Coordinates of N, CA and C in Angstrom, one line a residue:
X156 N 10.5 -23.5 31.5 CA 11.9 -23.3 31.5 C 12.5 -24.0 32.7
X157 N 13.6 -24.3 32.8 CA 14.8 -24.8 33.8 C 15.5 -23.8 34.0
X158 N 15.3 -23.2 34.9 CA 16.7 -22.4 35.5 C 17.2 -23.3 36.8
X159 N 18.6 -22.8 37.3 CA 19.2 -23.1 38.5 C 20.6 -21.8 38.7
X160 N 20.3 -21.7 40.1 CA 21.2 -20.8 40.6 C 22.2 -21.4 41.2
X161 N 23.4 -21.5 41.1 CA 24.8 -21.9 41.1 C 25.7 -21.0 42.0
X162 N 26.4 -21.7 43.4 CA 27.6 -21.0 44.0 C 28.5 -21.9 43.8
X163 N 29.3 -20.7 43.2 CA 30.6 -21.7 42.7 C 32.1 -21.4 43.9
X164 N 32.0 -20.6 44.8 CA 33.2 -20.1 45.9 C 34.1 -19.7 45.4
X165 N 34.8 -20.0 44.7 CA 35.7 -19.5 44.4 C 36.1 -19.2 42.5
X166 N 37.1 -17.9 42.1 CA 36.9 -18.2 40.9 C 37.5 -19.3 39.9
X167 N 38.9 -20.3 40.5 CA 38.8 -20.7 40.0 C 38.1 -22.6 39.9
X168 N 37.2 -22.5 40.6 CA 36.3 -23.6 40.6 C 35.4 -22.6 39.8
X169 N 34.5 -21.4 39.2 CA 34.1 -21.3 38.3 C 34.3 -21.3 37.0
X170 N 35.5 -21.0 36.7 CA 36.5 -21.1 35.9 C 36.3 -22.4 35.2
X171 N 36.4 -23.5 35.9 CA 36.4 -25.3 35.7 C 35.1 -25.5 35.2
X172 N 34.1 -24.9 36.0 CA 32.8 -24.9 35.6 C 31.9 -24.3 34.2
X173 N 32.4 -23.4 34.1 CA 32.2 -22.6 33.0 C 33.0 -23.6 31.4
X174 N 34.3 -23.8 31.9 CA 34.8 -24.6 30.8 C 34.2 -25.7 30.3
X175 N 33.6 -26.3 31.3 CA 32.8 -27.5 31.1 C 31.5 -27.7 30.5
X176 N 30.8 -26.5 31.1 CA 29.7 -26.0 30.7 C 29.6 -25.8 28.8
X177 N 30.9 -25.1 28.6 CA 30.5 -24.2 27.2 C 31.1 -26.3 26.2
X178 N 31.9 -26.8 26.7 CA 32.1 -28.0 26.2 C 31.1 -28.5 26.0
X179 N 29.8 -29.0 27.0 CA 28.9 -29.1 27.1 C 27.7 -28.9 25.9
X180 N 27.7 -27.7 26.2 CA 26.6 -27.0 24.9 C 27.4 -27.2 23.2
X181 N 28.7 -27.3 23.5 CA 29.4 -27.4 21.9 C 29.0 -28.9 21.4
X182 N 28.8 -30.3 22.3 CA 28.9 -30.9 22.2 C 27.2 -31.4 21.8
X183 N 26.2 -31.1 22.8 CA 25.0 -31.0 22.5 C 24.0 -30.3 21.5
X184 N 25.2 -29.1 21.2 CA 24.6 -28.0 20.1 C 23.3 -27.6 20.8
X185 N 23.2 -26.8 21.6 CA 22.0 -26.6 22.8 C 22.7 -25.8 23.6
X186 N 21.8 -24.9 23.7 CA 22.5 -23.6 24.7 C 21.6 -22.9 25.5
X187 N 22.4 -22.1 26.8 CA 21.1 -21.7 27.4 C 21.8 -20.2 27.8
X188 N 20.7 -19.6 28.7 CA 21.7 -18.5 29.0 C 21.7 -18.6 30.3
X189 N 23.3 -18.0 30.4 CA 24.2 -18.5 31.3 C 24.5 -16.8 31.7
X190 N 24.5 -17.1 33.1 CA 24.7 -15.1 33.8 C 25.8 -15.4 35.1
X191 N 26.7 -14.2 35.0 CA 27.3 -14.7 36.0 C 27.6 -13.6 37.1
X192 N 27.1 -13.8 38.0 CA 27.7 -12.5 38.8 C 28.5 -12.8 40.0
X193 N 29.8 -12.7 39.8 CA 30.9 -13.1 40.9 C 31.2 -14.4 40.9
X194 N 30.8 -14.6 41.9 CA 31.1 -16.7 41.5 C 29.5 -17.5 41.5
X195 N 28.6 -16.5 41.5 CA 27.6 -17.1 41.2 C 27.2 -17.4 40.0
X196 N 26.6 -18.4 39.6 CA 26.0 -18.5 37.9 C 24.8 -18.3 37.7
X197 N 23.7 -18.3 36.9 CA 22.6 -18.6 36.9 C 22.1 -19.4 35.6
X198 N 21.2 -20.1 35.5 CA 21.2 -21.5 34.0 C 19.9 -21.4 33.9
X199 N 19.7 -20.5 32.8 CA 17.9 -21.0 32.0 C 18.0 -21.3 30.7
X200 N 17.4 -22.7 30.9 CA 18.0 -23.3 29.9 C 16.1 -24.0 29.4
X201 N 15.7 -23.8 28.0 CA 14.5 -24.0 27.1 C 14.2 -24.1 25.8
X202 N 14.1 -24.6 25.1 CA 14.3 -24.8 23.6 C 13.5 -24.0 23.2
X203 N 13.6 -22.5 23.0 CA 13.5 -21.9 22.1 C 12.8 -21.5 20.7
X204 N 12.5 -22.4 20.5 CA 11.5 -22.6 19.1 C 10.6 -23.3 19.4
X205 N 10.2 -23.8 20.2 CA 9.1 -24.4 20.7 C 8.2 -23.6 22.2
X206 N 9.5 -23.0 22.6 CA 9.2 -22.4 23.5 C 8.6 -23.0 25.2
X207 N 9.5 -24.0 25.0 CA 9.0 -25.0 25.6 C 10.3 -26.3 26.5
X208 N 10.1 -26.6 27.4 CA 10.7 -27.8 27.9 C 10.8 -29.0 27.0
X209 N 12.2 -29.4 26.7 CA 11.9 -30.8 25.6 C 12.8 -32.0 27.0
X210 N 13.3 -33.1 25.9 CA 14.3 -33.8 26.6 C 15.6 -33.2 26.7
X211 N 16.0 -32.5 25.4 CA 17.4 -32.2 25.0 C 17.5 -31.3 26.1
X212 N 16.6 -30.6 26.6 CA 16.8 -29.7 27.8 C 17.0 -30.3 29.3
X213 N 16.1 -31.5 29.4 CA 16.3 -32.1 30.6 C 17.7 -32.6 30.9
X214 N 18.1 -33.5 29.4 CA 19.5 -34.0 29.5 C 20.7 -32.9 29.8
X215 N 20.2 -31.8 29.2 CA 21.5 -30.4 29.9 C 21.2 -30.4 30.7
X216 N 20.4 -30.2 31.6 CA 20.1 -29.8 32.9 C 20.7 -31.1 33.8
X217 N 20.7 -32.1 33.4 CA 21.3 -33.2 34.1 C 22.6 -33.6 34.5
X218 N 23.0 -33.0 33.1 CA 24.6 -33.2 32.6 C 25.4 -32.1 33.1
X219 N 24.2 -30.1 33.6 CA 25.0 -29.5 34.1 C 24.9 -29.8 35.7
X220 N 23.8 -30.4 36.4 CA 24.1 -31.0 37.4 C 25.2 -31.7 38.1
X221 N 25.9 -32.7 36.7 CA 27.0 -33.7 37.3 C 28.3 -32.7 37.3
X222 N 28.3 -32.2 35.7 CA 29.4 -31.0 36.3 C 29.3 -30.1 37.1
X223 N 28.3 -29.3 38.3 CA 28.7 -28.7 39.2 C 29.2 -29.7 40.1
X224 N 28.3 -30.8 40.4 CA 29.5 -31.7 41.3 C 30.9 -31.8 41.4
X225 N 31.1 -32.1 39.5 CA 32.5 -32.3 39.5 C 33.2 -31.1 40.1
X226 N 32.9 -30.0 39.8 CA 33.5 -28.7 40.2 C 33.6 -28.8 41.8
X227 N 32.4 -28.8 42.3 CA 32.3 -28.8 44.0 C 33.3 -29.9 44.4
X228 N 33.6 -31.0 43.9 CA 34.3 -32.3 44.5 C 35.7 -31.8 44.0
X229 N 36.2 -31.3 43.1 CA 37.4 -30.7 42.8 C 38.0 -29.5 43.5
X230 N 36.9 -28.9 43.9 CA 37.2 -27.3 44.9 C 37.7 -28.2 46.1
X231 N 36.6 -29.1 46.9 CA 36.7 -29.4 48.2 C 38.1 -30.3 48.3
X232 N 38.6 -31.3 47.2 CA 40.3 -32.1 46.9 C 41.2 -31.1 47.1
X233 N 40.8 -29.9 46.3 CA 42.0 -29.0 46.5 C 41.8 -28.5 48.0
X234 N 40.6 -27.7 48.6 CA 41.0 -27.4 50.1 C 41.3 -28.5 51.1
X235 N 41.0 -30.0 50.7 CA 41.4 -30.6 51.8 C 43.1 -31.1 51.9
X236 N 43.5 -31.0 50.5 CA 45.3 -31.0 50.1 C 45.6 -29.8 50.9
X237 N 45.3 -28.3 50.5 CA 46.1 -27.5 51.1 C 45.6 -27.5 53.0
X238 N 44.7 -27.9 53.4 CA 44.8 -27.9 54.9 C 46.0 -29.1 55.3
X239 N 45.7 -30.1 54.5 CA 46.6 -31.4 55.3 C 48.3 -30.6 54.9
X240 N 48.1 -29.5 53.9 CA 49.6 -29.1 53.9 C 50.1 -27.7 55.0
X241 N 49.0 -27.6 55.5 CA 49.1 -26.7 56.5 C 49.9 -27.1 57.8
X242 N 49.2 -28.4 57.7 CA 49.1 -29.1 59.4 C 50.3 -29.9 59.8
X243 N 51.2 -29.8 58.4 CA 52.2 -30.9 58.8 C 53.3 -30.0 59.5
X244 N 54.1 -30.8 60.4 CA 55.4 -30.7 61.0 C 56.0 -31.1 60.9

C-alpha cells in the first residue's frame, strides 16, 4: 500500500485540495481512501483486487503529490498577497 499523511493549514487550502483530489480519482477511475481529520488528510491508496501495488497506483500517488503542491503554492500566494497588503502605507 501507499499511504501519505497530508497538512493542509488551513480549511480552505483543503478545500482546493480535496476538489482536486476527487477530480483526480473521477478522471483515473481509481480511488483510495481518503480520511480527514481537521486540516489533515490521510491517502491509502492500493488496487484492491489484486491486493497489491500496481502503476495505476503509483501514477495517483504522483499526481496526488503535484496537487498538494499546487495547494501548498496557492496557500503560501494568498499569505504572501495578504502580508504585502498589510504593510502598505
Amino acid at each position: 500500500r501507499l499511504d501519505r499523511a497530508l497538512e493542509l493549514y488551513s480549511n480552505k487550502t483543503l478545500r482546493f485540495f480535496i476538489d482536486q483530489l476527487l477530480e483526480l480519482e473521477e478522471e483515473m477511475k481509481h480511488n483510495a481512501t481518503i480520511k480527514i481529520a481537521g486540516t489533515k488528510v490521510t491517502v491509502d491508496v492500493y488496487t484492491h483486487g489484486l491486493n497489491d501495488v500496481t502503476d495505476v497506483d503509483r501514477d495517483y500517488a504522483k499526481a496526488l503529490n503535484d496537487i498538494y503542491g499546487d495547494a501548498i503554492d496557492m496557500m503560501n500566494r494568498r499569505n504572501m498577497l495578504s502580508n504585502k497588503q498589510l504593510h502598505w502605507s
